[in-house]
């Protein structure tokens, strides 16, 4: 069978990933993934905003490093996009990033629940103790709904990211999840299954099955991402991810090229294996 493309992968330009795009592409080829895509953490208007993304002046080098992987590994289709942080007020900046290059897709992610709290940052996890978890989730979801509503993004990244350290969302937030999926559907924005959650304290992919079922029921398209920050993470847990998608009701996977989507069937992985030897 043909595996879904892995559309969420990083490069050393973000300063917390290891291995060149070439190494990720070779790993994909070894696994039998026919299509992958890079989504490096996009620059902010100020390069000192934080220390875990590329600088604006790195964009050329980023595209060149992906092109080098394409030239060296012609058997794998390699897309190039960005993982863009959405914060209110960044709209003009995001438009500028979008226009900078003919990207294949933009992943919109909310990491910042306020101007200075990145919800997935291990060094800031103590901040949960000083807050009502429902209000943290509410602030996060309101930002993500706003991100979806901008129409700037092709994919929403790891939609239940605040569960990373184990703070699961309360049932009372259900209307906001439905609002998120309705907004995504209207904006033509997909969700991703992001397998990185399995490598985090929450020990579960993003998003949880119940959310994925509702997204599928509401007609939101689906992509897949490992959020690889090292070559050996490419395509990590792919059979499980496909099984989760199918359990949620998905039978199609979205593919993106120059920000135009097409769908292909999402086949049952039960009968196939993936060579996961290092
Ligand atoms: Zn990262
Ligand atoms: Fe992210
Ligand atoms: Fe990422
Ligand atoms: Zn990510």
GROMACS .gro file of C-alpha atoms and ligand atoms in nm:
model
  282
    1UNK     CA    1   0.000   0.000   0.000
    2UNK     CA    2   0.102   0.359  -0.031
    3UNK     CA    3   0.156   0.527   0.305
    4UNK     CA    4   0.028   0.880   0.367
    5UNK     CA    5   0.293   1.149   0.318
    6UNK     CA    6   0.473   1.278   0.627
    7UNK     CA    7   0.414   1.653   0.605
    8UNK     CA    8   0.554   1.767   0.940
    9UNK     CA    9   0.932   1.756   0.961
   10UNK     CA   10   1.194   1.998   1.090
   11UNK     CA   11   1.556   2.083   1.005
   12UNK     CA   12   1.857   2.203   1.208
   13UNK     CA   13   1.773   2.566   1.125
   14UNK     CA   14   1.531   2.573   1.422
   15UNK     CA   15   1.826   2.493   1.653
   16UNK     CA   16   1.654   2.199   1.826
   17UNK     CA   17   1.650   1.941   1.544
   18UNK     CA   18   1.923   1.714   1.410
   19UNK     CA   19   2.001   1.592   1.056
   20UNK     CA   20   1.980   1.752   0.714
   21UNK     CA   21   1.670   1.720   0.492
   22UNK     CA   22   1.879   1.479   0.288
   23UNK     CA   23   1.900   1.242   0.588
   24UNK     CA   24   1.523   1.264   0.643
   25UNK     CA   25   1.461   1.190   0.275
   26UNK     CA   26   1.691   0.885   0.284
   27UNK     CA   27   1.507   0.759   0.589
   28UNK     CA   28   1.173   0.805   0.411
   29UNK     CA   29   1.301   0.610   0.112
   30UNK     CA   30   1.417   0.331   0.341
   31UNK     CA   31   1.069   0.315   0.500
   32UNK     CA   32   0.890   0.315   0.164
   33UNK     CA   33   0.734   0.661   0.207
   34UNK     CA   34   0.691   0.800  -0.143
   35UNK     CA   35   0.616   1.158  -0.035
   36UNK     CA   36   0.732   1.381   0.250
   37UNK     CA   37   0.729   1.751   0.328
   38UNK     CA   38   0.928   1.989   0.546
   39UNK     CA   39   0.759   2.238   0.777
   40UNK     CA   40   1.029   2.428   0.961
   41UNK     CA   41   0.931   2.665   1.243
   42UNK     CA   42   0.874   2.991   1.055
   43UNK     CA   43   1.055   3.310   1.150
   44UNK     CA   44   0.893   3.584   1.358
   45UNK     CA   45   0.920   3.954   1.272
   46UNK     CA   46   1.189   3.979   1.541
   47UNK     CA   47   1.457   3.710   1.537
   48UNK     CA   48   1.493   3.732   1.917
   49UNK     CA   49   1.124   3.649   1.975
   50UNK     CA   50   1.237   3.307   2.103
   51UNK     CA   51   1.521   3.064   2.039
   52UNK     CA   52   1.353   2.771   1.865
   53UNK     CA   53   1.288   2.881   1.505
   54UNK     CA   54   1.477   2.981   1.194
   55UNK     CA   55   1.554   3.345   1.121
   56UNK     CA   56   1.404   3.530   0.827
   57UNK     CA   57   1.751   3.536   0.673
   58UNK     CA   58   1.756   3.152   0.691
   59UNK     CA   59   1.467   3.107   0.446
   60UNK     CA   60   1.696   3.086   0.142
   61UNK     CA   61   1.914   2.826   0.310
   62UNK     CA   62   1.604   2.632   0.414
   63UNK     CA   63   1.470   2.605   0.060
   64UNK     CA   64   1.819   2.523  -0.072
   65UNK     CA   65   1.860   2.239   0.181
   66UNK     CA   66   1.526   2.089   0.072
   67UNK     CA   67   1.627   2.123  -0.294
   68UNK     CA   68   1.952   1.939  -0.216
   69UNK     CA   69   1.748   1.652  -0.069
   70UNK     CA   70   1.530   1.645  -0.383
   71UNK     CA   71   1.834   1.621  -0.606
   72UNK     CA   72   1.993   1.343  -0.400
   73UNK     CA   73   1.678   1.133  -0.340
   74UNK     CA   74   1.474   1.152  -0.661
   75UNK     CA   75   1.260   0.851  -0.563
   76UNK     CA   76   1.079   1.050  -0.292
   77UNK     CA   77   0.850   1.343  -0.371
   78UNK     CA   78   0.958   1.624  -0.138
   79UNK     CA   79   0.728   1.914  -0.052
   80UNK     CA   80   0.828   2.230   0.127
   81UNK     CA   81   0.618   2.437   0.364
   82UNK     CA   82   0.635   2.613   0.698
   83UNK     CA   83   0.496   2.558   1.047
   84UNK     CA   84   0.373   2.907   1.122
   85UNK     CA   85   0.288   3.025   1.474
   86UNK     CA   86  -0.041   3.206   1.489
   87UNK     CA   87  -0.061   3.492   1.737
   88UNK     CA   88  -0.316   3.773   1.705
   89UNK     CA   89  -0.156   4.069   1.527
   90UNK     CA   90   0.077   3.859   1.310
   91UNK     CA   91  -0.161   3.856   1.012
   92UNK     CA   92   0.042   4.088   0.789
   93UNK     CA   93   0.362   3.903   0.875
   94UNK     CA   94   0.205   3.567   0.787
   95UNK     CA   95   0.087   3.707   0.453
   96UNK     CA   96   0.443   3.817   0.383
   97UNK     CA   97   0.581   3.472   0.470
   98UNK     CA   98   0.317   3.307   0.251
   99UNK     CA   99   0.415   3.525  -0.045
  100UNK     CA  100   0.790   3.479   0.003
  101UNK     CA  101   0.801   3.145  -0.182
  102UNK     CA  102   0.558   2.912  -0.365
  103UNK     CA  103   0.518   2.687  -0.059
  104UNK     CA  104   0.335   2.358  -0.095
  105UNK     CA  105   0.150   2.419   0.232
  106UNK     CA  106   0.146   2.619   0.553
  107UNK     CA  107   0.079   2.447   0.885
  108UNK     CA  108  -0.083   2.685   1.133
  109UNK     CA  109   0.009   2.603   1.491
  110UNK     CA  110  -0.073   2.767   1.821
  111UNK     CA  111   0.215   2.718   2.063
  112UNK     CA  112   0.174   3.052   2.242
  113UNK     CA  113  -0.139   3.072   2.461
  114UNK     CA  114  -0.029   3.422   2.564
  115UNK     CA  115   0.248   3.651   2.444
  116UNK     CA  116   0.510   3.470   2.652
  117UNK     CA  117   0.382   3.120   2.733
  118UNK     CA  118   0.462   2.848   2.480
  119UNK     CA  119   0.230   2.572   2.602
  120UNK     CA  120   0.457   2.290   2.482
  121UNK     CA  121   0.779   2.429   2.634
  122UNK     CA  122   0.904   2.202   2.915
  123UNK     CA  123   1.064   2.498   3.092
  124UNK     CA  124   0.724   2.666   3.132
  125UNK     CA  125   0.511   2.369   3.238
  126UNK     CA  126   0.499   2.499   3.599
  127UNK     CA  127   0.268   2.777   3.477
  128UNK     CA  128  -0.026   2.536   3.465
  129UNK     CA  129  -0.026   2.524   3.847
  130UNK     CA  130  -0.111   2.894   3.867
  131UNK     CA  131  -0.406   2.870   3.624
  132UNK     CA  132  -0.748   2.716   3.581
  133UNK     CA  133  -0.678   2.444   3.320
  134UNK     CA  134  -1.018   2.504   3.157
  135UNK     CA  135  -0.924   2.869   3.098
  136UNK     CA  136  -0.585   2.774   2.954
  137UNK     CA  137  -0.755   2.538   2.711
  138UNK     CA  138  -1.020   2.799   2.631
  139UNK     CA  139  -0.757   3.063   2.548
  140UNK     CA  140  -0.571   2.809   2.336
  141UNK     CA  141  -0.882   2.701   2.145
  142UNK     CA  142  -0.996   3.058   2.084
  143UNK     CA  143  -0.657   3.129   1.926
  144UNK     CA  144  -0.671   2.815   1.716
  145UNK     CA  145  -1.022   2.901   1.594
  146UNK     CA  146  -0.896   3.248   1.500
  147UNK     CA  147  -0.601   3.086   1.318
  148UNK     CA  148  -0.833   2.857   1.121
  149UNK     CA  149  -1.059   3.151   1.039
  150UNK     CA  150  -0.781   3.357   0.881
  151UNK     CA  151  -0.779   3.121   0.583
  152UNK     CA  152  -0.397   3.147   0.582
  153UNK     CA  153  -0.336   2.781   0.660
  154UNK     CA  154  -0.371   2.451   0.476
  155UNK     CA  155  -0.329   2.237   0.787
  156UNK     CA  156  -0.378   2.298   1.160
  157UNK     CA  157  -0.089   2.148   1.359
  158UNK     CA  158  -0.131   1.917   1.661
  159UNK     CA  159  -0.475   2.058   1.756
  160UNK     CA  160  -0.480   1.929   2.115
  161UNK     CA  161  -0.118   2.024   2.191
  162UNK     CA  162  -0.189   2.151   2.548
  163UNK     CA  163  -0.239   1.787   2.656
  164UNK     CA  164   0.137   1.733   2.603
  165UNK     CA  165   0.221   1.721   2.975
  166UNK     CA  166  -0.100   1.542   3.071
  167UNK     CA  167  -0.356   1.823   3.109
  168UNK     CA  168  -0.649   1.674   2.917
  169UNK     CA  169  -0.926   1.907   2.790
  170UNK     CA  170  -1.249   1.927   2.989
  171UNK     CA  171  -1.580   1.815   2.836
  172UNK     CA  172  -1.716   2.168   2.889
  173UNK     CA  173  -1.499   2.282   2.595
  174UNK     CA  174  -1.684   2.061   2.346
  175UNK     CA  175  -1.869   2.353   2.178
  176UNK     CA  176  -1.533   2.518   2.105
  177UNK     CA  177  -1.400   2.203   1.940
  178UNK     CA  178  -1.709   2.195   1.720
  179UNK     CA  179  -1.659   2.561   1.638
  180UNK     CA  180  -1.298   2.485   1.548
  181UNK     CA  181  -1.390   2.204   1.310
  182UNK     CA  182  -1.669   2.408   1.150
  183UNK     CA  183  -1.429   2.697   1.095
  184UNK     CA  184  -1.162   2.467   0.950
  185UNK     CA  185  -1.412   2.304   0.718
  186UNK     CA  186  -1.532   2.646   0.595
  187UNK     CA  187  -1.175   2.773   0.544
  188UNK     CA  188  -1.070   2.457   0.358
  189UNK     CA  189  -0.815   2.379   0.626
  190UNK     CA  190  -0.715   2.023   0.719
  191UNK     CA  191  -0.614   1.874   1.053
  192UNK     CA  192  -0.312   1.653   1.098
  193UNK     CA  193  -0.259   1.337   1.295
  194UNK     CA  194   0.070   1.420   1.464
  195UNK     CA  195   0.247   1.116   1.606
  196UNK     CA  196   0.491   1.317   1.821
  197UNK     CA  197   0.248   1.298   2.114
  198UNK     CA  198   0.348   0.934   2.152
  199UNK     CA  199   0.700   1.051   2.237
  200UNK     CA  200   0.573   1.301   2.498
  201UNK     CA  201   0.437   1.261   2.854
  202UNK     CA  202   0.076   1.240   2.724
  203UNK     CA  203   0.173   0.917   2.539
  204UNK     CA  204  -0.094   0.965   2.277
  205UNK     CA  205  -0.107   1.104   1.925
  206UNK     CA  206  -0.254   1.449   1.854
  207UNK     CA  207  -0.551   1.465   1.833
  208UNK     CA  208  -0.735   1.218   2.056
  209UNK     CA  209  -0.971   0.972   1.883
  210UNK     CA  210  -1.288   1.144   2.004
  211UNK     CA  211  -1.181   1.477   1.849
  212UNK     CA  212  -1.077   1.307   1.529
  213UNK     CA  213  -1.415   1.133   1.501
  214UNK     CA  214  -1.594   1.465   1.531
  215UNK     CA  215  -1.361   1.632   1.278
  216UNK     CA  216  -1.423   1.349   1.032
  217UNK     CA  217  -1.799   1.367   1.087
  218UNK     CA  218  -1.785   1.744   1.020
  219UNK     CA  219  -1.592   1.696   0.694
  220UNK     CA  220  -1.248   1.829   0.787
  221UNK     CA  221  -0.971   1.683   0.563
  222UNK     CA  222  -0.674   1.498   0.715
  223UNK     CA  223  -0.296   1.492   0.674
  224UNK     CA  224  -0.026   1.306   0.868
  225UNK     CA  225   0.288   1.435   1.038
  226UNK     CA  226   0.558   1.284   1.256
  227UNK     CA  227   0.689   1.623   1.372
  228UNK     CA  228   1.032   1.467   1.318
  229UNK     CA  229   1.320   1.660   1.471
  230UNK     CA  230   1.566   1.380   1.379
  231UNK     CA  231   1.589   1.147   1.077
  232UNK     CA  232   1.489   0.836   1.272
  233UNK     CA  233   1.156   1.003   1.363
  234UNK     CA  234   1.038   1.027   1.001
  235UNK     CA  235   0.723   0.820   0.955
  236UNK     CA  236   0.729   0.719   1.322
  237UNK     CA  237   0.422   0.515   1.425
  238UNK     CA  238   0.275   0.535   1.074
  239UNK     CA  239   0.073   0.210   1.086
  240UNK     CA  240  -0.078   0.319   1.420
  241UNK     CA  241  -0.158   0.664   1.280
  242UNK     CA  242  -0.338   0.517   0.979
  243UNK     CA  243  -0.530   0.283   1.209
  244UNK     CA  244  -0.634   0.579   1.428
  245UNK     CA  245  -0.753   0.774   1.123
  246UNK     CA  246  -0.956   0.480   0.998
  247UNK     CA  247  -1.103   0.416   1.344
  248UNK     CA  248  -1.219   0.780   1.340
  249UNK     CA  249  -1.390   0.722   1.006
  250UNK     CA  250  -1.136   0.869   0.763
  251UNK     CA  251  -1.097   0.695   0.427
  252UNK     CA  252  -0.909   0.972   0.241
  253UNK     CA  253  -0.581   1.151   0.296
  254UNK     CA  254  -0.513   1.504   0.170
  255UNK     CA  255  -0.205   1.575  -0.041
  256UNK     CA  256  -0.082   1.926  -0.108
  257UNK     CA  257   0.124   2.073  -0.389
  258UNK     CA  258   0.164   2.451  -0.426
  259UNK     CA  259  -0.122   2.488  -0.178
  260UNK     CA  260  -0.369   2.293  -0.389
  261UNK     CA  261  -0.516   1.981  -0.237
  262UNK     CA  262  -0.605   1.643  -0.382
  263UNK     CA  263  -0.718   1.333  -0.197
  264UNK     CA  264  -0.612   0.971  -0.225
  265UNK     CA  265  -0.755   0.663  -0.050
  266UNK     CA  266  -0.642   0.580   0.301
  267UNK     CA  267  -0.594   0.206   0.293
  268UNK     CA  268  -0.606  -0.040   0.580
  269UNK     CA  269  -0.248  -0.105   0.697
  270UNK     CA  270  -0.327  -0.439   0.865
  271UNK     CA  271  -0.176  -0.645   0.587
  272UNK     CA  272   0.132  -0.432   0.528
  273UNK     CA  273   0.445  -0.379   0.724
  274UNK     CA  274   0.690  -0.099   0.738
  275UNK     CA  275   1.060  -0.155   0.763
  276UNK     CA  276   1.143   0.036   1.081
  277UNK     CA  277   1.494  -0.092   1.133
  278UNK     CA  278   1.719   0.200   1.226
  279LIG    ZN1  279   1.024   2.202   1.699
  280LIG    FE1  280   0.448   2.266   1.674
  281LIG    FE1  281   0.669   2.088   1.435
  282LIG    ZN1  282   0.517   2.102   1.572
   0.00000   0.00000   0.00000
